[in-house]
Amino acid sequence: MTTTNEAVSVLDTLDLPIIDGRVAWDSVTPDQLHDVIRGAAKELDTREEDVPTNGVLQRSLKFEETVRALSPLQHRFAGLLQDAFNDPKLRETVDLSEGKTPFRDANDLIAKTHGLRAYEASGRTKIAAAMTPARASDPERDENIVVGQTKLPLLGALQAKGTLHPTKLSSALNMLEQLDKEAESAGKDQNFRERLRTVIEKDLASKIEHTTPEEFGRYVGRRKKDVLASIDPPDKNFTPRQTEAMHNVWCEGPVRGNPDAYKWSIIVDAEGNEVLSTVESLANNPRAKDEDDDFDSRTRGQRSMHAIRDALKFALANLENSNLRGSSGAHSQVVVLADYPTLMQHLHTELAELLPDITAVKREQLLAYLAEAELANTSAESAVDDEGEGAEIVFPPPKTTNLNEVLNDENLDRLQPRISQGIYTPYIPPDTILRMMCNVSVSPVTLTGQRQVLSIGRKQRQFTEAIRRAILARDRGCAVPGCHWPAAWCELHHITYWSNNGETSTENGLMMCSHHHKALHANMLQIERVNGEVRFKLHPLIDPAQEPRQNYFWQN
């Protein structure tokens, strides 16, 4: 811990305007004010002992109160930044052009430039719109709210005090927004909805100050449930809009921590219920069993789940007959990823169970014969490059779970258990992957080029299905740092443009979402290769240092 005298020197170095021996605060610039705040924080840090002393709780509470007092200004800045982004005429105030920008929307601008998670940025702009005075510069301002007035005046007054945790404000706002949508879908007029909002806001404002975030969250949940029940028609004769608003599907995650048991909840319409019931009935038809099915010990629910899963897999294999298409007209694919040792270990185990009477040596010989036969069927063309010469295959360093190996070569990228997963599912049992490879909706992808010709040079511009699948398996999503869009929503981009003699290959191909693809062509992004790997230089507003960066969201 530094001494107080040393800390005071930090404040003394600030070049503040002085009049009659006092700071002329009216003449202090915003940058100088920020320096004062940071200097005061350093001063408080130097004054605090390294061990608890009398009054430490009170000092901590005072500091928390001081930090929270800045939250109203955070929300105001969020509103101003949103105005600047949404109005092309104001874009220059945030150093952006009126056309394409490196940001999807105002929330993306705030999240990327301020180092926030997406939901934090969205929460700030929502609070700014509902709990701060309406601004004339807001192109999306509610026409029913006069400039200077607040949509939620009671909660807005509490927000302006800077004493509430932002999560409580977000909980209240989310409840009010959902109930307003439910009331609208129920056919309630504007007058009813405004009265409902006023009553609920008053109730929430009376509870929000004197509850913990967890307690207030539970209270909001109970209140919301009660109000929703009162909005529902007594005779249960729901309007079409009310019914449509109920339809939903979401994944609740692994059951009891089991990585191979996921719980999904789904609310379907009448047509969907008929389809699901038909599949469920087919799966459990007692008259459809063969004599060999007597050993089937699955429950009714298990058979239903398997039938629905297989029906969806069949649908993915026949997407040309549906309107569920991926970007650029390419069909979505189920992609599973597994490393060679994982599959070999499973094959050894499975072979030992199937042939218990054969020695381990003979089982190894059998696997070697099978591998040799498979290689004999491999097209010779796949091992030849565009110039007719033998293509060199470069393998990455082997993965390991031995921490000592990682410490020896200081390469943390090698520390990884064996891979057996999908794009969205962190673990899929190896036997399941092997079974899926035999299914019409799943195809194996070999990134080394031994199984497919993964470059067609300048023969055609469009990526072939084999190359597209290989790039999808490699990138798994948009390759731009900070982007979380999955590969199914992305497009393929030639790193070296086709117009600049770029070839069509996995090496020259990249997954990019449509926003970042357009941003790249608008010179809002730059691609570089560092040690053979693709890196991006982001817009200076996101990364002033302009260091080549990689997206680690999909590559961990």
C-alpha atoms as one frame of an Amber mdcrd trajectory, in Angstrom:
protein
   0.000   0.000   0.000   1.363   3.445  -0.915   1.349   6.300   1.551  -1.248
   9.071   1.590   1.353  11.648   0.626   2.183   9.710  -2.506  -1.511   9.476
  -3.388  -2.124  13.188  -2.883   0.528  13.861  -5.484  -1.723  12.168  -8.063
  -4.402  14.822  -7.500  -1.817  17.570  -7.274  -0.565  16.747 -10.767  -3.980
  17.550 -12.258  -3.846  20.844 -14.130  -7.114  22.369 -12.928  -8.082  26.042
 -13.318  -7.686  27.900 -10.015  -9.334  31.234  -9.141  -8.735  32.876  -5.750
  -7.179  29.682  -4.470 -10.162  27.506  -5.366 -10.904  25.220  -8.323 -13.040
  26.973 -10.941 -15.318  23.991 -11.584 -17.271  25.804 -14.313 -14.074  25.934
 -16.345 -13.065  22.325 -15.738 -13.337  20.178 -18.889 -15.086  16.760 -18.917
 -11.711  15.062 -19.343 -10.406  16.856 -16.258 -13.492  15.814 -14.293 -12.838
  12.190 -15.203  -9.236  12.628 -14.067 -10.514  13.962 -10.730 -12.842  10.960
 -10.289 -10.081   8.487 -11.096  -7.659  10.381  -8.874 -10.155  10.307  -6.003
 -10.560   6.543  -6.458  -6.781   6.117  -6.250  -6.727   8.320  -3.144  -9.386
   6.134  -1.466  -7.430   3.035  -2.428  -4.246   4.341  -0.822  -6.071   5.273
   2.377  -7.567   1.806   2.858  -5.479  -0.564   4.955  -4.541  -4.045   3.770
  -6.354  -5.566   6.764  -9.881  -4.837   8.101 -10.046  -1.789  10.366 -12.875
  -0.142  12.287 -15.477   1.293   9.951 -14.516  -0.804   6.909 -18.167  -1.780
   6.306 -19.340   1.836   6.394 -16.556   2.913   4.055 -17.391   0.104   1.626
 -21.087   1.043   1.672 -20.241   4.694   1.068 -18.027   3.730  -1.861 -20.806
   1.506  -3.316 -23.265   4.378  -2.961 -20.841   6.719  -4.729 -20.250   4.300
  -7.622 -23.965   3.601  -8.026 -24.643   7.342  -8.154 -22.995   7.284 -11.586
 -25.560   4.834 -13.046 -28.073   7.554 -14.085 -25.322   9.105 -16.192 -24.560
   5.682 -17.697 -28.182   5.362 -18.795 -28.235   8.911 -20.141 -25.119   8.237
 -22.200 -26.757   5.049 -23.512 -29.770   7.044 -24.699 -27.607   9.678 -26.357
 -25.479   7.068 -28.121 -28.610   5.322 -29.349 -29.930   8.616 -30.746 -26.632
   9.283 -32.488 -26.562   5.841 -34.091 -30.228   5.744 -35.138 -30.181   9.187
 -36.767 -27.812   9.211 -39.789 -27.501  12.993 -39.456 -26.036  12.549 -35.973
 -23.642   9.716 -36.845 -20.720  12.105 -37.082 -21.010  12.777 -33.335 -19.800
   9.217 -32.739 -17.258   9.227 -35.575 -19.400   7.068 -37.868 -20.551   7.573
 -41.437 -24.193   7.668 -42.525 -23.827   4.398 -44.442 -22.622   0.967 -43.349
 -20.990   0.877 -39.930 -18.999  -1.796 -38.069 -21.912  -2.124 -35.623 -25.209
  -3.937 -36.117 -27.188  -1.445 -34.044 -26.881   0.968 -31.129 -26.687  -1.850
 -28.590 -23.798  -3.383 -30.525 -22.070   0.003 -30.601 -22.347   0.382 -26.824
 -21.370  -3.226 -26.070 -18.305  -3.282 -28.358 -16.941   0.174 -27.467 -17.623
  -0.079 -23.727 -16.607  -3.707 -23.213 -20.086  -4.785 -22.066 -22.038  -7.978
 -22.571 -24.839  -7.616 -25.102 -27.616  -7.918 -22.523 -26.012  -5.166 -20.396
 -25.989  -2.755 -23.328 -29.575  -3.666 -24.206 -30.607  -3.184 -20.573 -29.097
   0.297 -20.487 -30.867   1.473 -23.638 -34.193   0.053 -22.436 -33.885   1.859
 -19.117 -32.846   5.039 -20.942 -35.973   4.885 -23.124 -38.421   4.296 -20.275
 -36.887   5.913 -17.183 -35.058   9.008 -18.418 -36.664  12.187 -19.832 -37.627
  11.867 -23.501 -35.145  13.519 -25.872 -35.946  15.541 -28.960 -33.007  13.866
 -30.719 -34.536  10.399 -30.319 -35.879   9.335 -33.762 -37.712   6.419 -32.120
 -39.320   8.454 -29.333 -42.821   7.416 -28.280 -45.086  10.047 -29.797 -47.289
   9.865 -26.698 -44.411  11.059 -24.481 -43.632  14.782 -24.527 -39.975  15.815
 -24.697 -38.712  16.212 -21.147 -41.293  13.858 -19.665 -40.574  10.302 -18.538
 -42.566   7.268 -19.667 -42.318   5.728 -16.204 -42.141   8.795 -13.908 -42.129
   6.968 -10.541 -39.440   4.470 -11.458 -37.655   7.204 -13.413 -37.424   9.357
 -10.293 -35.885   6.454  -8.385 -33.499   5.736 -11.244 -32.367   9.375 -11.244
 -31.389   9.111  -7.575 -28.757   6.532  -8.485 -29.436   4.307  -5.473 -30.995
   1.244  -7.158 -29.214  -1.778  -8.554 -29.741  -1.793 -12.363 -30.976  -5.399
 -12.328 -34.002  -4.353 -10.273 -34.844  -1.621 -12.764 -34.517  -4.158 -15.605
 -36.785  -6.653 -13.806 -39.487  -4.019 -13.368 -39.172  -2.813 -16.944 -39.291
  -6.321 -18.447 -42.453  -7.078 -16.470 -44.165  -3.877 -17.605 -43.213  -4.490
 -21.250 -44.476  -8.086 -21.233 -47.767  -7.214 -19.557 -48.347  -4.364 -22.010
 -47.836  -6.747 -24.947 -50.160  -9.300 -23.364 -52.829  -6.643 -22.806 -52.474
  -5.459 -26.409 -52.789  -9.015 -27.757 -55.891  -9.424 -25.592 -57.500  -6.507
 -27.432 -57.260  -3.969 -24.609 -57.361  -0.337 -25.745 -54.675   2.288 -25.133
 -56.521   3.784 -22.152 -56.692   0.403 -20.365 -53.027  -0.296 -21.038 -51.928
   3.080 -19.694 -54.003   2.623 -16.539 -52.584  -0.870 -16.080 -49.047   0.456
 -16.486 -49.693   3.215 -13.941 -51.069   0.825 -11.317 -48.261  -1.705 -11.745
 -45.561   0.969 -11.777 -46.894   2.387  -8.500 -46.892  -1.076  -6.934 -43.349
  -1.848  -8.088 -42.036   1.566  -7.031 -43.303   0.947  -3.499 -41.307  -2.300
  -3.243 -38.173  -1.735  -5.280 -36.208   0.359  -2.779 -36.532  -1.907   0.226
 -35.862  -5.333  -1.301 -32.795  -7.233  -2.420 -32.425  -7.911  -6.162 -33.316
 -11.583  -5.596 -36.337 -10.735  -3.429 -37.598  -8.141  -5.872 -37.138 -10.556
  -8.769 -39.312 -13.164  -7.059 -41.934 -10.545  -6.241 -42.035  -9.394  -9.870
 -42.465 -13.001 -11.021 -45.430 -13.600  -8.717 -47.084 -10.293  -9.583 -46.652
 -10.951 -13.305 -48.271 -14.378 -13.002 -51.276 -12.921 -11.172 -51.804 -10.098
 -13.670 -51.463 -12.426 -16.658 -54.136 -14.691 -15.187 -56.464 -11.707 -14.802
 -55.907 -10.622 -18.420 -56.839 -14.065 -19.734 -60.521 -14.354 -20.755 -62.644
 -16.103 -18.090 -64.183 -18.396 -20.691 -60.692 -19.213 -22.072 -61.759 -17.945
 -25.467 -58.337 -16.547 -26.344 -57.878 -14.223 -29.293 -55.629 -15.361 -32.162
 -53.004 -12.807 -31.111 -53.030 -14.089 -27.542 -52.654 -17.632 -28.766 -49.824
 -16.795 -31.131 -47.971 -14.979 -28.341 -47.933 -18.202 -26.306 -46.131 -20.291
 -28.928 -42.530 -20.786 -27.933 -39.664 -23.256 -27.745 -36.562 -23.092 -25.585
 -33.787 -25.280 -24.239 -33.615 -25.447 -20.454 -30.232 -27.189 -20.452 -28.792
 -30.465 -19.161 -30.900 -32.512 -16.743 -29.184 -32.945 -13.360 -25.868 -32.064
 -14.985 -25.933 -34.985 -17.430 -24.255 -33.766 -20.663 -26.209 -36.340 -22.688
 -29.684 -35.432 -21.374 -31.137 -32.091 -22.447 -34.540 -30.744 -21.489 -36.512
 -28.782 -24.053 -39.854 -27.073 -23.495 -42.165 -26.399 -26.408 -45.546 -24.715
 -26.777 -47.084 -25.461 -30.184 -50.229 -24.542 -32.058 -53.011 -26.970 -32.895
 -51.310 -28.050 -36.117 -48.046 -28.673 -34.296 -49.834 -30.663 -31.622 -51.468
 -32.850 -34.248 -48.124 -33.479 -35.969 -46.305 -34.292 -32.729 -49.149 -36.486
 -31.513 -49.142 -38.381 -34.808 -45.404 -39.067 -34.559 -45.780 -40.036 -30.895
 -48.637 -42.380 -31.746 -46.675 -44.015 -34.555 -43.735 -44.597 -32.249 -45.929
 -46.337 -29.672 -48.348 -48.270 -31.884 -48.551 -51.706 -30.203 -49.773 -53.355
 -33.435 -46.755 -52.136 -35.390 -44.237 -54.177 -33.406 -42.375 -57.005 -35.053
 -41.674 -60.240 -33.288 -38.079 -59.125 -32.816 -39.201 -55.979 -30.953 -40.116
 -57.839 -27.776 -36.757 -56.933 -26.251 -37.425 -53.190 -26.595 -37.439 -51.970
 -23.001 -37.829 -48.280 -23.798 -40.633 -46.359 -22.118 -43.385 -44.662 -24.088
 -41.694 -41.301 -23.555 -38.325 -42.612 -24.719 -39.786 -44.058 -27.908 -41.581
 -40.762 -28.562 -38.420 -38.720 -28.106 -36.438 -40.967 -30.437 -39.185 -40.805
 -33.069 -39.388 -37.004 -32.968 -35.588 -36.736 -33.108 -35.380 -39.055 -36.106
 -38.220 -37.208 -37.861 -36.356 -33.922 -37.463 -33.135 -35.502 -38.740 -35.004
 -36.733 -41.800 -36.399 -33.236 -42.313 -32.878 -31.753 -42.222 -31.825 -34.242
 -44.885 -34.677 -33.094 -47.136 -34.646 -29.340 -46.666 -34.949 -28.776 -50.398
 -38.640 -29.472 -49.910 -39.017 -26.840 -47.194 -38.400 -23.118 -46.690 -35.765
 -23.667 -43.981 -32.705 -22.692 -45.966 -29.363 -21.375 -44.856 -27.487 -18.386
 -46.201 -26.798 -18.171 -49.937 -29.305 -20.930 -50.567 -27.192 -23.579 -48.818
 -29.025 -26.083 -46.684 -28.361 -26.251 -42.957 -26.479 -29.334 -41.859 -26.047
 -31.268 -38.641 -22.315 -31.062 -37.959 -20.578 -33.310 -35.445 -16.909 -33.062
 -34.528 -14.671 -35.791 -33.173 -10.911 -36.296 -33.018  -9.328 -39.486 -34.286
  -8.209 -40.850 -30.865 -11.737 -40.518 -29.493 -13.262 -42.580 -32.292 -10.450
 -45.143 -32.221 -10.801 -45.594 -28.475 -14.511 -46.227 -28.903 -13.893 -48.644
 -31.784 -11.444 -50.604 -29.649 -13.962 -50.809 -26.815 -16.839 -51.740 -29.113
 -14.783 -54.392 -30.933 -13.745 -55.929 -27.612 -17.405 -56.216 -26.611 -18.439
 -57.708 -29.962 -15.485 -60.114 -30.231 -14.568 -61.008 -26.652 -13.011 -64.333
 -27.647 -10.453 -62.768 -30.000  -7.163 -61.603 -28.522  -6.345 -57.892 -28.386
  -3.521 -58.397 -30.903  -5.859 -59.948 -33.466  -8.427 -57.198 -32.912  -5.721
 -54.621 -33.662  -4.830 -56.530 -36.831  -8.480 -56.548 -37.850  -8.739 -52.782
 -37.415  -5.545 -52.357 -39.452  -7.000 -54.482 -42.296 -10.193 -52.424 -42.243
  -8.214 -49.180 -42.348  -6.083 -50.471 -45.235  -9.191 -51.448 -47.167 -10.693
 -48.015 -46.570  -7.560 -46.257 -47.791  -7.586 -48.397 -50.937 -11.040 -47.001
 -51.736  -9.943 -43.405 -51.249  -9.732 -41.393 -54.436  -6.124 -40.816 -55.473
  -7.188 -37.342 -56.570  -7.703 -36.302 -52.942  -3.980 -36.544 -52.186  -2.940
 -34.347 -55.128  -2.808 -30.570 -55.168  -3.837 -28.238 -58.018  -0.459 -28.624
 -59.774  -0.610 -32.401 -59.774   1.945 -32.809 -57.004   1.522 -34.624 -53.717
  -0.370 -32.413 -51.290   1.443 -31.876 -48.007  -0.753 -32.503 -44.984   0.202
 -30.527 -41.892  -1.272 -31.725 -38.612  -1.549 -29.439 -35.568   0.225 -30.392
 -32.305  -1.547 -33.307 -30.632  -4.040 -32.524 -27.887  -3.356 -33.750 -24.384
  -4.856 -33.818 -20.919  -1.400 -34.094 -19.351  -0.740 -30.700 -17.773   3.000
 -31.384 -17.572   3.228 -31.583 -21.374   1.504 -28.212 -21.666   3.818 -26.654
 -19.087   6.873 -27.959 -20.939   6.023 -26.340 -24.289   3.883 -23.507 -22.800
   1.084 -24.128 -25.292  -2.257 -24.011 -23.475  -4.093 -24.677 -26.758  -2.973
 -28.308 -26.484  -4.723 -28.774 -23.142  -7.982 -30.265 -24.309  -9.838 -33.492
 -23.652 -10.805 -35.618 -26.596 -13.368 -33.993 -28.841 -16.816 -35.459 -29.256
 -19.326 -32.692 -29.859 -21.631 -30.803 -32.179 -21.831 -27.143 -33.104 -24.316
 -26.409 -30.324 -23.834 -29.433 -28.047 -20.600 -29.592 -26.020 -20.683 -33.389
 -25.710 -22.089 -36.127 -27.925 -21.154 -39.745 -27.057 -18.706 -41.223 -29.602
 -21.029 -44.129 -30.382 -23.745 -41.599 -31.217 -21.403 -39.769 -33.588 -20.502
 -43.008 -35.351 -24.179 -43.842 -35.744 -24.959 -40.328 -37.012 -22.284 -40.650
 -39.691 -24.336 -43.412 -41.255 -27.424 -41.201 -41.338 -28.419 -39.417 -44.512
 -28.464 -36.017 -42.751 -24.902 -36.170 -41.440 -21.668 -36.440 -43.398 -18.138
 -36.773 -42.012 -15.735 -33.920 -42.686 -11.975 -34.405 -42.998 -10.143 -31.104
 -42.834  -6.786 -32.575 -43.891  -7.932 -33.242 -47.436  -7.448 -36.997 -47.350
 -11.125 -37.685 -48.006 -12.150 -34.736 -50.171 -10.598 -32.382 -52.700 -10.908
 -29.210 -50.657  -9.643 -26.837 -53.306 -10.939 -26.335 -56.832  -8.614 -23.434
 -57.582 -10.015 -21.011 -60.147 -12.330 -23.562 -61.758 -15.459 -22.014 -60.222
 -16.380 -19.213 -57.856 -19.062 -20.929 -55.793 -17.883 -23.142 -52.943 -18.700
 -26.810 -53.392 -20.700 -28.656 -50.777 -17.604 -30.518 -49.582 -15.607 -27.301
 -49.118 -18.551 -25.515 -47.523 -18.975 -28.319 -45.001 -15.268 -28.326 -44.172
 -15.216 -24.559 -43.540 -18.374 -24.831 -41.445 -16.809 -27.544 -39.281 -13.622
 -25.513 -38.890 -15.084 -22.067 -38.128 -18.404 -23.153 -36.529 -19.621 -19.552
 -36.640 -18.760 -16.044 -37.805 -14.972 -15.693 -37.650 -15.027 -11.997 -36.710
 -13.957 -11.335 -33.086 -16.879 -10.430 -30.862 -19.497 -12.074 -33.104 -21.551
 -14.999 -31.785 -23.620 -15.887 -34.865 -23.546 -19.643 -35.597 -22.440 -21.015
 -38.945 -26.009 -21.816 -39.992 -26.657 -18.040 -40.156 -23.408 -17.196 -41.980
 -22.144 -16.777 -45.524 -18.916 -17.904 -47.167 -16.337 -15.270 -48.032 -13.239
 -15.461 -50.248 -10.389 -14.080 -48.086  -8.513 -13.124 -51.238 -11.330 -11.861
 -53.419 -12.289 -13.958 -56.414 -11.922 -10.796 -58.492  -8.312 -10.593 -57.268
  -7.519 -14.140 -58.441  -8.461 -15.718 -55.121  -9.109 -19.442 -55.318 -12.060
 -21.404 -53.991 -10.694 -23.519 -51.146 -10.884 -24.081 -47.417  -7.665 -22.088
 -47.042  -9.218 -19.087 -48.805 -12.725 -19.497 -47.391 -14.197 -18.019 -44.227
 -17.529 -18.057 -42.398 -18.933 -14.558 -41.895 -22.368 -13.289 -40.886 -24.027
 -10.993 -43.419 -23.419  -7.889 -41.278 -19.674  -8.419 -40.958 -19.449  -9.601
 -44.569 -20.889  -6.261 -45.708 -18.758  -4.387 -43.162 -15.639  -6.027 -44.603
 -16.520  -4.965 -48.141 -17.217  -1.460 -46.795 -13.648  -1.388 -45.403 -14.874
  -1.413 -41.788 -12.783  -4.562 -41.183  -9.425  -5.810 -42.362  -8.205  -9.397
 -42.675  -4.598 -10.376 -42.083  -2.711 -13.655 -41.788  -0.508 -14.087 -38.740
   1.592 -17.241 -38.707  -0.750 -18.738 -41.270  -3.890 -18.029 -39.220  -6.611
 -15.564 -40.118  -6.808 -12.458 -37.943  -8.981  -9.348 -38.060  -8.218  -5.705
 -37.497 -11.390  -4.222 -36.099 -12.625  -0.654 -36.471 -10.589   1.861 -34.400
 -13.672   2.607 -32.278 -13.626  -1.040 -31.139  -9.869  -1.561 -30.995  -7.833
   1.664 -30.987  -4.601  -0.403 -30.828  -5.463  -2.015 -34.192  -3.990  -5.373
 -33.211  -4.921  -8.417 -35.319  -7.410 -10.457 -33.303  -9.154 -13.838 -33.493
 -12.666 -14.938 -32.511 -12.354 -17.328 -29.568 -16.089 -17.759 -29.017 -16.354
 -20.706 -31.435 -12.757 -21.884 -31.255 -12.372 -22.867 -27.596
